[in-house]
GROMACS .gro file of C-alpha atoms in nm:
model
  407
    1MET     CA    1   9.018  16.129  -3.823
    2ARG     CA    2   8.947  16.310  -4.143
    3ARG     CA    3   8.929  16.118  -4.472
    4PRO     CA    4   9.254  16.181  -4.670
    5VAL     CA    5   9.226  16.378  -4.998
    6PRO     CA    6   9.575  16.366  -5.142
    7SER     CA    7   9.689  16.617  -5.402
    8SER     CA    8   9.727  16.489  -5.760
    9SER     CA    9  10.105  16.564  -5.738
   10ALA     CA   10  10.183  16.387  -5.411
   11PRO     CA   11  10.337  16.033  -5.449
   12ILE     CA   12  10.093  15.754  -5.381
   13THR     CA   13  10.331  15.611  -5.115
   14GLN     CA   14  10.300  15.931  -4.907
   15VAL     CA   15   9.927  15.869  -4.853
   16PRO     CA   16   9.887  15.794  -4.470
   17GLY     CA   17   9.835  15.425  -4.412
   18MET     CA   18   9.975  15.325  -4.756
   19TRP     CA   19  10.306  15.188  -4.635
   20SER     CA   20  10.123  14.961  -4.376
   21LEU     CA   21   9.896  14.837  -4.651
   22LEU     CA   22  10.195  14.766  -4.884
   23THR     CA   23  10.390  14.577  -4.610
   24LEU     CA   24  10.089  14.377  -4.499
   25SER     CA   25  10.013  14.279  -4.863
   26ALA     CA   26  10.379  14.186  -4.937
   27LEU     CA   27  10.400  13.952  -4.634
   28GLY     CA   28  10.054  13.808  -4.690
   29PHE     CA   29  10.101  13.731  -5.057
   30ALA     CA   30  10.445  13.595  -4.984
   31GLY     CA   31  10.287  13.318  -4.782
   32TYR     CA   32  10.021  13.271  -5.048
   33ALA     CA   33  10.270  13.258  -5.333
   34LEU     CA   34  10.504  13.005  -5.171
   35LEU     CA   35  10.243  12.743  -5.126
   36LEU     CA   36  10.051  12.793  -5.442
   37PRO     CA   37  10.271  12.562  -5.658
   38VAL     CA   38  10.423  12.365  -5.372
   39ALA     CA   39  10.108  12.242  -5.189
   40PRO     CA   40   9.986  12.054  -5.503
   41LEU     CA   41  10.340  11.905  -5.534
   42TRP     CA   42  10.329  11.790  -5.171
   43ALA     CA   43   9.991  11.623  -5.253
   44VAL     CA   44  10.156  11.436  -5.541
   45GLN     CA   45  10.431  11.326  -5.307
   46GLY     CA   46  10.157  11.182  -5.092
   47GLY     CA   47  10.020  10.977  -5.384
   48ALA     CA   48   9.758  11.220  -5.528
   49GLY     CA   49   9.706  11.238  -5.909
   50SER     CA   50   9.678  11.550  -6.116
   51GLY     CA   51   9.307  11.587  -6.027
   52GLY     CA   52   9.373  11.553  -5.656
   53ALA     CA   53   9.657  11.803  -5.674
   54GLY     CA   54   9.433  12.037  -5.852
   55LEU     CA   55   9.183  12.011  -5.579
   56ILE     CA   56   9.436  12.170  -5.333
   57ASN     CA   57   9.413  12.517  -5.484
   58ALA     CA   58   9.051  12.472  -5.587
   59VAL     CA   59   8.955  12.425  -5.218
   60LEU     CA   60   9.178  12.703  -5.124
   61MET     CA   61   8.990  12.935  -5.360
   62LEU     CA   62   8.650  12.793  -5.284
   63ALA     CA   63   8.700  12.876  -4.918
   64THR     CA   64   8.824  13.218  -5.013
   65VAL     CA   65   8.523  13.288  -5.229
   66VAL     CA   66   8.270  13.168  -4.970
   67THR     CA   67   8.435  13.387  -4.705
   68GLN     CA   68   8.458  13.687  -4.929
   69THR     CA   69   8.080  13.702  -4.967
   70SER     CA   70   8.048  13.777  -4.602
   71MET     CA   71   8.332  14.042  -4.586
   72PRO     CA   72   8.125  14.364  -4.624
   73THR     CA   73   7.896  14.238  -4.331
   74VAL     CA   74   8.200  14.138  -4.122
   75LEU     CA   75   8.370  14.477  -4.173
   76ARG     CA   76   8.054  14.662  -4.072
   77ARG     CA   77   7.988  14.456  -3.757
   78ILE     CA   78   8.342  14.374  -3.629
   79GLY     CA   79   8.559  14.643  -3.777
   80TRP     CA   80   8.872  14.658  -3.990
   81ARG     CA   81   9.131  14.606  -3.710
   82PRO     CA   82   9.016  14.264  -3.563
   83THR     CA   83   8.919  14.139  -3.906
   84MET     CA   84   9.257  14.207  -4.065
   85VAL     CA   85   9.457  14.066  -3.768
   86ALA     CA   86   9.251  13.747  -3.771
   87GLY     CA   87   9.300  13.714  -4.152
   88VAL     CA   88   9.678  13.721  -4.155
   89LEU     CA   89   9.681  13.468  -3.870
   90LEU     CA   90   9.444  13.234  -4.054
   91LEU     CA   91   9.652  13.258  -4.367
   92GLY     CA   92   9.987  13.222  -4.201
   93LEU     CA   93   9.976  12.987  -3.923
   94PRO     CA   94   9.823  12.677  -4.094
   95SER     CA   95  10.110  12.682  -4.351
   96ALA     CA   96  10.348  12.539  -4.092
   97LEU     CA   97  10.115  12.253  -4.030
   98PHE     CA   98  10.164  12.114  -4.383
   99VAL     CA   99  10.483  11.955  -4.270
  100LEU     CA  100  10.283  11.715  -4.038
  101THR     CA  101  10.107  11.532  -4.322
  102ASP     CA  102  10.090  11.475  -4.696
  103ALA     CA  103   9.745  11.305  -4.684
  104LEU     CA  104   9.508  11.480  -4.921
  105PRO     CA  105   9.212  11.518  -4.686
  106TRP     CA  106   9.418  11.702  -4.430
  107LEU     CA  107   9.586  11.914  -4.693
  108LEU     CA  108   9.239  12.018  -4.815
  109VAL     CA  109   9.140  12.110  -4.465
  110LEU     CA  110   9.451  12.322  -4.412
  111SER     CA  111   9.394  12.491  -4.753
  112ALA     CA  112   9.034  12.573  -4.663
  113VAL     CA  113   9.155  12.753  -4.346
  114ARG     CA  114   9.422  12.942  -4.538
  115GLY     CA  115   9.150  13.038  -4.787
  116MET     CA  116   8.945  13.205  -4.520
  117GLY     CA  117   9.254  13.417  -4.425
  118PHE     CA  118   9.321  13.488  -4.788
  119ALA     CA  119   8.969  13.617  -4.830
  120VAL     CA  120   9.029  13.876  -4.556
  121LEU     CA  121   9.366  13.988  -4.705
  122THR     CA  122   9.228  14.029  -5.056
  123VAL     CA  123   8.900  14.206  -4.985
  124CYS     CA  124   9.060  14.432  -4.719
  125GLY     CA  125   9.352  14.515  -4.928
  126SER     CA  126   9.177  14.632  -5.236
  127SER     CA  127   8.901  14.812  -5.040
  128ALA     CA  128   9.181  14.988  -4.842
  129VAL     CA  129   9.312  15.133  -5.165
  130ALA     CA  130   8.986  15.289  -5.240
  131ALA     CA  131   8.943  15.417  -4.890
  132LEU     CA  132   9.296  15.572  -4.867
  133VAL     CA  133   9.315  15.728  -5.217
  134ASP     CA  134   9.050  15.914  -5.404
  135GLY     CA  135   8.903  15.812  -5.740
  136PRO     CA  136   9.102  16.012  -6.009
  137ARG     CA  137   9.420  15.825  -5.889
  138HIS     CA  138   9.274  15.475  -5.837
  139GLY     CA  139   9.462  15.345  -6.134
  140ARG     CA  140   9.797  15.455  -6.009
  141ALA     CA  141   9.722  15.349  -5.651
  142ILE     CA  142   9.603  15.007  -5.761
  143GLY     CA  143   9.928  14.984  -5.964
  144VAL     CA  144  10.140  15.051  -5.654
  145TYR     CA  145   9.931  14.817  -5.447
  146GLY     CA  146   9.963  14.560  -5.727
  147LEU     CA  147  10.339  14.575  -5.700
  148SER     CA  148  10.319  14.484  -5.333
  149ILE     CA  149  10.123  14.176  -5.431
  150ALA     CA  150  10.309  14.090  -5.753
  151VAL     CA  151  10.668  14.133  -5.632
  152PRO     CA  152  10.645  13.852  -5.370
  153GLN     CA  153  10.493  13.635  -5.641
  154LEU     CA  154  10.767  13.731  -5.886
  155LEU     CA  155  11.036  13.615  -5.645
  156LEU     CA  156  10.863  13.331  -5.476
  157VAL     CA  157  10.627  13.153  -5.713
  158PRO     CA  158  10.915  13.057  -5.961
  159SER     CA  159  11.147  12.955  -5.682
  160ALA     CA  160  10.912  12.780  -5.440
  161ALA     CA  161  10.908  12.447  -5.626
  162TRP     CA  162  11.285  12.462  -5.674
  163ILE     CA  163  11.330  12.531  -5.304
  164ALA     CA  164  11.108  12.243  -5.219
  165GLU     CA  165  11.274  11.988  -5.443
  166THR     CA  166  11.642  12.100  -5.400
  167LEU     CA  167  11.631  12.193  -5.032
  168ASP     CA  168  11.326  12.067  -4.845
  169PHE     CA  169  10.948  12.116  -4.845
  170ARG     CA  170  10.975  12.208  -4.474
  171VAL     CA  171  11.162  12.525  -4.574
  172VAL     CA  172  10.871  12.632  -4.792
  173PHE     CA  173  10.614  12.550  -4.522
  174ALA     CA  174  10.798  12.749  -4.267
  175LEU     CA  175  10.826  13.053  -4.491
  176GLY     CA  176  10.463  13.017  -4.576
  177ALA     CA  177  10.389  13.140  -4.224
  178LEU     CA  178  10.523  13.494  -4.314
  179PRO     CA  179  10.172  13.644  -4.318
  180ALA     CA  180  10.161  13.606  -3.933
  181LEU     CA  181  10.442  13.862  -3.913
  182ALA     CA  182  10.198  14.117  -4.059
  183VAL     CA  183   9.995  14.130  -3.739
  184PRO     CA  184  10.133  14.474  -3.632
  185PHE     CA  185  10.082  14.634  -3.977
  186ALA     CA  186   9.724  14.497  -3.988
  187ALA     CA  187   9.657  14.654  -3.652
  188VAL     CA  188   9.797  14.991  -3.754
  189LEU     CA  189   9.611  14.999  -4.088
  190GLY     CA  190   9.295  14.863  -3.940
  191ARG     CA  191   9.285  15.141  -3.681
  192ARG     CA  192   9.317  15.404  -3.959
  193LEU     CA  193   9.051  15.240  -4.171
  194ASP     CA  194   8.815  15.218  -3.869
  195GLY     CA  195   8.874  15.588  -3.824
  196ILE     CA  196   8.786  15.670  -4.189
  197ALA     CA  197   8.484  15.445  -4.173
  198SER     CA  198   8.354  15.633  -3.866
  199GLU     CA  199   8.414  15.975  -4.028
  200ASP     CA  200   8.232  15.854  -4.343
  201ALA     CA  201   7.941  15.729  -4.141
  202ARG     CA  202   7.907  16.064  -3.959
  203THR     CA  203   7.928  16.277  -4.274
  204ALA     CA  204   7.739  16.047  -4.517
  205PRO     CA  205   7.390  16.138  -4.625
  206ASP     CA  206   7.089  15.931  -4.515
  207PRO     CA  207   7.171  15.581  -4.635
  208THR     CA  208   6.808  15.528  -4.747
  209GLU     CA  209   6.847  15.819  -5.004
  210ASP     CA  210   7.005  15.766  -5.342
  211ARG     CA  211   7.103  15.407  -5.270
  212PRO     CA  212   7.118  15.203  -5.583
  213ALA     CA  213   6.923  14.879  -5.574
  214ARG     CA  214   7.147  14.582  -5.481
  215GLY     CA  215   7.064  14.411  -5.810
  216ARG     CA  216   7.147  14.723  -6.015
  217LEU     CA  217   7.478  14.765  -5.823
  218LEU     CA  218   7.575  14.404  -5.883
  219LEU     CA  219   7.485  14.433  -6.243
  220ALA     CA  220   7.724  14.714  -6.286
  221LEU     CA  221   8.003  14.489  -6.158
  222VAL     CA  222   7.926  14.189  -6.390
  223MET     CA  223   8.146  14.298  -6.680
  224PRO     CA  224   8.473  14.363  -6.494
  225SER     CA  225   8.418  14.049  -6.281
  226LEU     CA  226   8.359  13.827  -6.585
  227VAL     CA  227   8.671  13.965  -6.761
  228LEU     CA  228   8.873  13.897  -6.448
  229LEU     CA  229   8.730  13.549  -6.418
  230VAL     CA  230   8.825  13.472  -6.779
  231VAL     CA  231   9.188  13.583  -6.736
  232THR     CA  232   9.251  13.441  -6.389
  233THR     CA  233   9.130  13.087  -6.493
  234PRO     CA  234   9.443  13.030  -6.710
  235GLY     CA  235   9.654  13.225  -6.464
  236GLY     CA  236   9.553  12.989  -6.181
  237ALA     CA  237   9.626  12.693  -6.403
  238LEU     CA  238   9.981  12.818  -6.479
  239LEU     CA  239  10.062  12.895  -6.123
  240THR     CA  240   9.937  12.549  -6.018
  241PHE     CA  241  10.063  12.315  -6.286
  242THR     CA  242  10.382  12.472  -6.446
  243PRO     CA  243  10.608  12.264  -6.209
  244GLN     CA  244  10.430  11.947  -6.344
  245PHE     CA  245  10.416  12.020  -6.723
  246ALA     CA  246  10.746  12.205  -6.762
  247GLY     CA  247  10.949  11.898  -6.736
  248SER     CA  248  11.219  12.027  -6.505
  249ALA     CA  249  11.236  12.243  -6.201
  250THR     CA  250  11.477  12.489  -6.378
  251LEU     CA  251  11.242  12.543  -6.671
  252ALA     CA  252  10.941  12.576  -6.438
  253MET     CA  253  11.129  12.841  -6.241
  254VAL     CA  254  11.231  13.037  -6.558
  255ALA     CA  255  10.877  13.015  -6.707
  256LEU     CA  256  10.709  13.124  -6.386
  257LEU     CA  257  10.965  13.400  -6.349
  258GLY     CA  258  10.864  13.536  -6.689
  259PHE     CA  259  10.494  13.506  -6.605
  260THR     CA  260  10.523  13.676  -6.260
  261ALA     CA  261  10.762  13.945  -6.379
  262ALA     CA  262  10.530  14.038  -6.662
  263THR     CA  263  10.239  14.035  -6.419
  264ALA     CA  264  10.411  14.270  -6.168
  265LEU     CA  265  10.540  14.520  -6.427
  266SER     CA  266  10.214  14.539  -6.634
  267ARG     CA  267   9.991  14.570  -6.331
  268TRP     CA  268  10.192  14.874  -6.218
  269ALA     CA  269  10.243  15.024  -6.565
  270VAL     CA  270   9.887  15.017  -6.678
  271GLY     CA  271   9.774  15.231  -6.390
  272GLY     CA  272   9.856  15.566  -6.553
  273PRO     CA  273   9.698  15.491  -6.887
  274ALA     CA  274   9.386  15.357  -6.707
  275ASP     CA  275   9.338  15.688  -6.529
  276ARG     CA  276   9.404  15.876  -6.851
  277TYR     CA  277   9.203  15.692  -7.107
  278GLY     CA  278   8.964  15.469  -6.912
  279ALA     CA  279   9.007  15.102  -6.835
  280ARG     CA  280   8.758  14.942  -7.070
  281VAL     CA  281   8.933  15.031  -7.401
  282PHE     CA  282   9.226  14.803  -7.315
  283MET     CA  283   9.026  14.492  -7.208
  284ALA     CA  284   8.940  14.312  -7.536
  285PRO     CA  285   9.282  14.353  -7.692
  286LEU     CA  286   9.451  14.220  -7.375
  287LEU     CA  287   9.215  13.911  -7.373
  288VAL     CA  288   9.322  13.845  -7.730
  289LEU     CA  289   9.692  13.877  -7.634
  290CYS     CA  290   9.630  13.636  -7.343
  291ALA     CA  291   9.484  13.381  -7.592
  292GLY     CA  292   9.789  13.408  -7.808
  293GLY     CA  293  10.021  13.344  -7.516
  294LEU     CA  294   9.813  13.046  -7.402
  295ALA     CA  295   9.806  12.896  -7.753
  296LEU     CA  296  10.191  12.933  -7.778
  297SER     CA  297  10.231  12.766  -7.425
  298ALA     CA  298   9.998  12.488  -7.526
  299TRP     CA  299  10.190  12.422  -7.842
  300ALA     CA  300  10.524  12.426  -7.643
  301ILE     CA  301  10.414  12.147  -7.420
  302ALA     CA  302  10.220  11.943  -7.669
  303ASP     CA  303  10.315  11.593  -7.800
  304GLY     CA  304  10.493  11.491  -7.469
  305GLY     CA  305  10.777  11.727  -7.531
  306THR     CA  306  10.863  12.074  -7.416
  307TRP     CA  307  10.977  12.369  -7.639
  308ALA     CA  308  11.147  12.565  -7.357
  309VAL     CA  309  11.162  12.906  -7.535
  310GLY     CA  310  10.805  12.878  -7.647
  311LEU     CA  311  10.687  12.805  -7.295
  312VAL     CA  312  10.873  13.094  -7.142
  313VAL     CA  313  10.759  13.342  -7.409
  314GLY     CA  314  10.404  13.220  -7.406
  315MET     CA  315  10.374  13.241  -7.027
  316THR     CA  316  10.535  13.589  -7.020
  317ILE     CA  317  10.268  13.713  -7.279
  318VAL     CA  318   9.995  13.567  -7.060
  319GLY     CA  319  10.150  13.747  -6.768
  320ILE     CA  320  10.122  14.085  -6.945
  321SER     CA  321   9.744  14.030  -6.989
  322TYR     CA  322   9.701  13.877  -6.649
  323GLY     CA  323   9.861  14.169  -6.468
  324SER     CA  324   9.712  14.449  -6.671
  325LEU     CA  325   9.362  14.320  -6.649
  326GLN     CA  326   9.383  14.282  -6.269
  327ASN     CA  327   9.436  14.654  -6.249
  328LEU     CA  328   9.190  14.752  -6.518
  329THR     CA  329   8.902  14.546  -6.388
  330LEU     CA  330   8.937  14.671  -6.029
  331VAL     CA  331   8.949  15.038  -6.164
  332GLU     CA  332   8.639  14.965  -6.366
  333ALA     CA  333   8.465  14.810  -6.065
  334PHE     CA  334   8.533  15.107  -5.841
  335ALA     CA  335   8.422  15.345  -6.112
  336ALA     CA  336   8.094  15.158  -6.157
  337VAL     CA  337   7.961  15.211  -5.808
  338PRO     CA  338   7.933  15.488  -5.550
  339ARG     CA  339   8.216  15.527  -5.300
  340ARG     CA  340   8.009  15.383  -5.015
  341SER     CA  341   7.972  15.062  -5.224
  342HIS     CA  342   8.348  15.021  -5.281
  343PRO     CA  343   8.372  14.731  -5.021
  344THR     CA  344   8.103  14.545  -5.219
  345ALA     CA  345   8.288  14.619  -5.545
  346SER     CA  346   8.611  14.490  -5.385
  347THR     CA  347   8.429  14.176  -5.270
  348VAL     CA  348   8.276  14.102  -5.615
  349TRP     CA  349   8.607  14.166  -5.784
  350ASN     CA  350   8.799  13.936  -5.552
  351ILE     CA  351   8.538  13.666  -5.588
  352GLY     CA  352   8.591  13.682  -5.966
  353PHE     CA  353   8.968  13.675  -5.918
  354ASP     CA  354   8.978  13.375  -5.674
  355ALA     CA  355   8.691  13.182  -5.849
  356GLY     CA  356   8.895  13.200  -6.170
  357THR     CA  357   9.215  13.093  -6.002
  358GLY     CA  358   9.034  12.795  -5.844
  359LEU     CA  359   8.848  12.715  -6.154
  360GLY     CA  360   9.177  12.703  -6.354
  361SER     CA  361   9.333  12.470  -6.103
  362LEU     CA  362   9.023  12.242  -6.099
  363VAL     CA  363   8.923  12.238  -6.474
  364VAL     CA  364   9.267  12.232  -6.625
  365GLY     CA  365   9.370  11.964  -6.374
  366PHE     CA  366   9.081  11.740  -6.470
  367ILE     CA  367   9.125  11.803  -6.849
  368ALA     CA  368   9.491  11.705  -6.813
  369ALA     CA  369   9.389  11.385  -6.637
  370GLY     CA  370   9.168  11.295  -6.927
  371ALA     CA  371   9.365  11.432  -7.209
  372SER     CA  372   9.670  11.668  -7.155
  373PHE     CA  373   9.782  11.997  -7.007
  374ALA     CA  374   9.816  12.132  -7.364
  375ALA     CA  375   9.438  12.063  -7.413
  376GLY     CA  376   9.355  12.236  -7.089
  377LEU     CA  377   9.552  12.552  -7.177
  378ALA     CA  378   9.406  12.556  -7.534
  379THR     CA  379   9.059  12.540  -7.394
  380THR     CA  380   9.123  12.855  -7.178
  381ALA     CA  381   9.268  13.028  -7.488
  382VAL     CA  382   8.940  12.979  -7.670
  383VAL     CA  383   8.738  13.111  -7.379
  384CYS     CA  384   8.959  13.438  -7.389
  385VAL     CA  385   8.880  13.487  -7.756
  386VAL     CA  386   8.505  13.443  -7.700
  387ALA     CA  387   8.507  13.684  -7.405
  388ALA     CA  388   8.706  13.950  -7.611
  389ALA     CA  389   8.444  13.916  -7.894
  390ALA     CA  390   8.155  13.950  -7.641
  391LEU     CA  391   8.320  14.260  -7.488
  392LEU     CA  392   8.352  14.419  -7.830
  393VAL     CA  393   7.997  14.346  -7.923
  394THR     CA  394   7.848  14.469  -7.595
  395GLY     CA  395   8.069  14.778  -7.612
  396ARG     CA  396   7.927  14.865  -7.956
  397PHE     CA  397   7.573  14.810  -7.842
  398SER     CA  398   7.631  15.033  -7.538
  399ALA     CA  399   7.787  15.299  -7.759
  400ALA     CA  400   7.505  15.278  -8.004
  401GLY     CA  401   7.252  15.297  -7.717
  402GLY     CA  402   7.426  15.605  -7.578
  403ALA     CA  403   7.435  15.771  -7.920
  404ALA     CA  404   7.060  15.695  -7.970
  405SER     CA  405   6.975  15.835  -7.637
  406ASP     CA  406   7.169  16.156  -7.710
  407ARG     CA  407   6.970  16.202  -8.032
   0.00000   0.00000   0.00000
């Protein structure tokens, strides 16, 4: 099987294997999105406080991050096909078991198992984009892939809590098993990726030649990973706690709809500009925009009341930054390393994404327990501003260093 080299004019969706990837991702993230706001609510039903509820998604993401660290090795030793099939089953099947208990310890165990499956889905999905589509179109390919991730979240994150509270939690838990339906697509895509990997192994130069030191490779990935960590921390907090601080299921649904719609559209729309102008130029302004949206959201829920319009607008602004920076940081990560290191780049990027999501759930939950949700969101806004300033300063130093070396 030869490695695909699509023409610059061919649609991304015509790349062989892409539709399997998009379907697999949509089903996988549907199951993930449904339980993200509902599992903490289920824990609250069982008597957990805001700190305990925050642990649900924190444990999910901790298990995800720990599993992600082993993914490059697993893919090399086991192969894409069995790894991806196991991943969608680990993510989907435990969801149906939530209906059996609302005891926090068992919910944490189930969340950890789901996190292992989610690790496979995330690393394999973003790595597959780099394997199927060549570098000059990574921005657009990541945008299309991002839509397959973001659309399920757009439809299901805002409505999941409403479904649970107005219909039944059991409906959400049953739908949360949707990733298990992706087994055939995982098998088809995995077979193709195994073929590409075999072809690359046959045609690659001696792996001991021109291999960057591991430390240097990881250093190249620090900047995009930290930017992603900064923006996914408040994103994880909003996805976890909006049903609790919005004050009503309807307002929570509308606010999350604004957040997820902005995430979906911006992650797709920024792909073309990223390919044309480069990713880094957009990062600092988007971090500042994120801080503004968080500040508005914090103001909207301060003093025990809720300014509905302010919350919806603020979360929509955050969604623009959240979606755009997901695309931009992944483009930057792939550009920073050789093609053979793309699985490592995908792993590091996903660790930043999921660590930020879990950190937001954990930290904002405990700040809320001691102070308020408004204080938690305000704290993440300050972090965004600091990160934007650091990015601008390091960018100037890098530019100055490059100019000096040219002279």
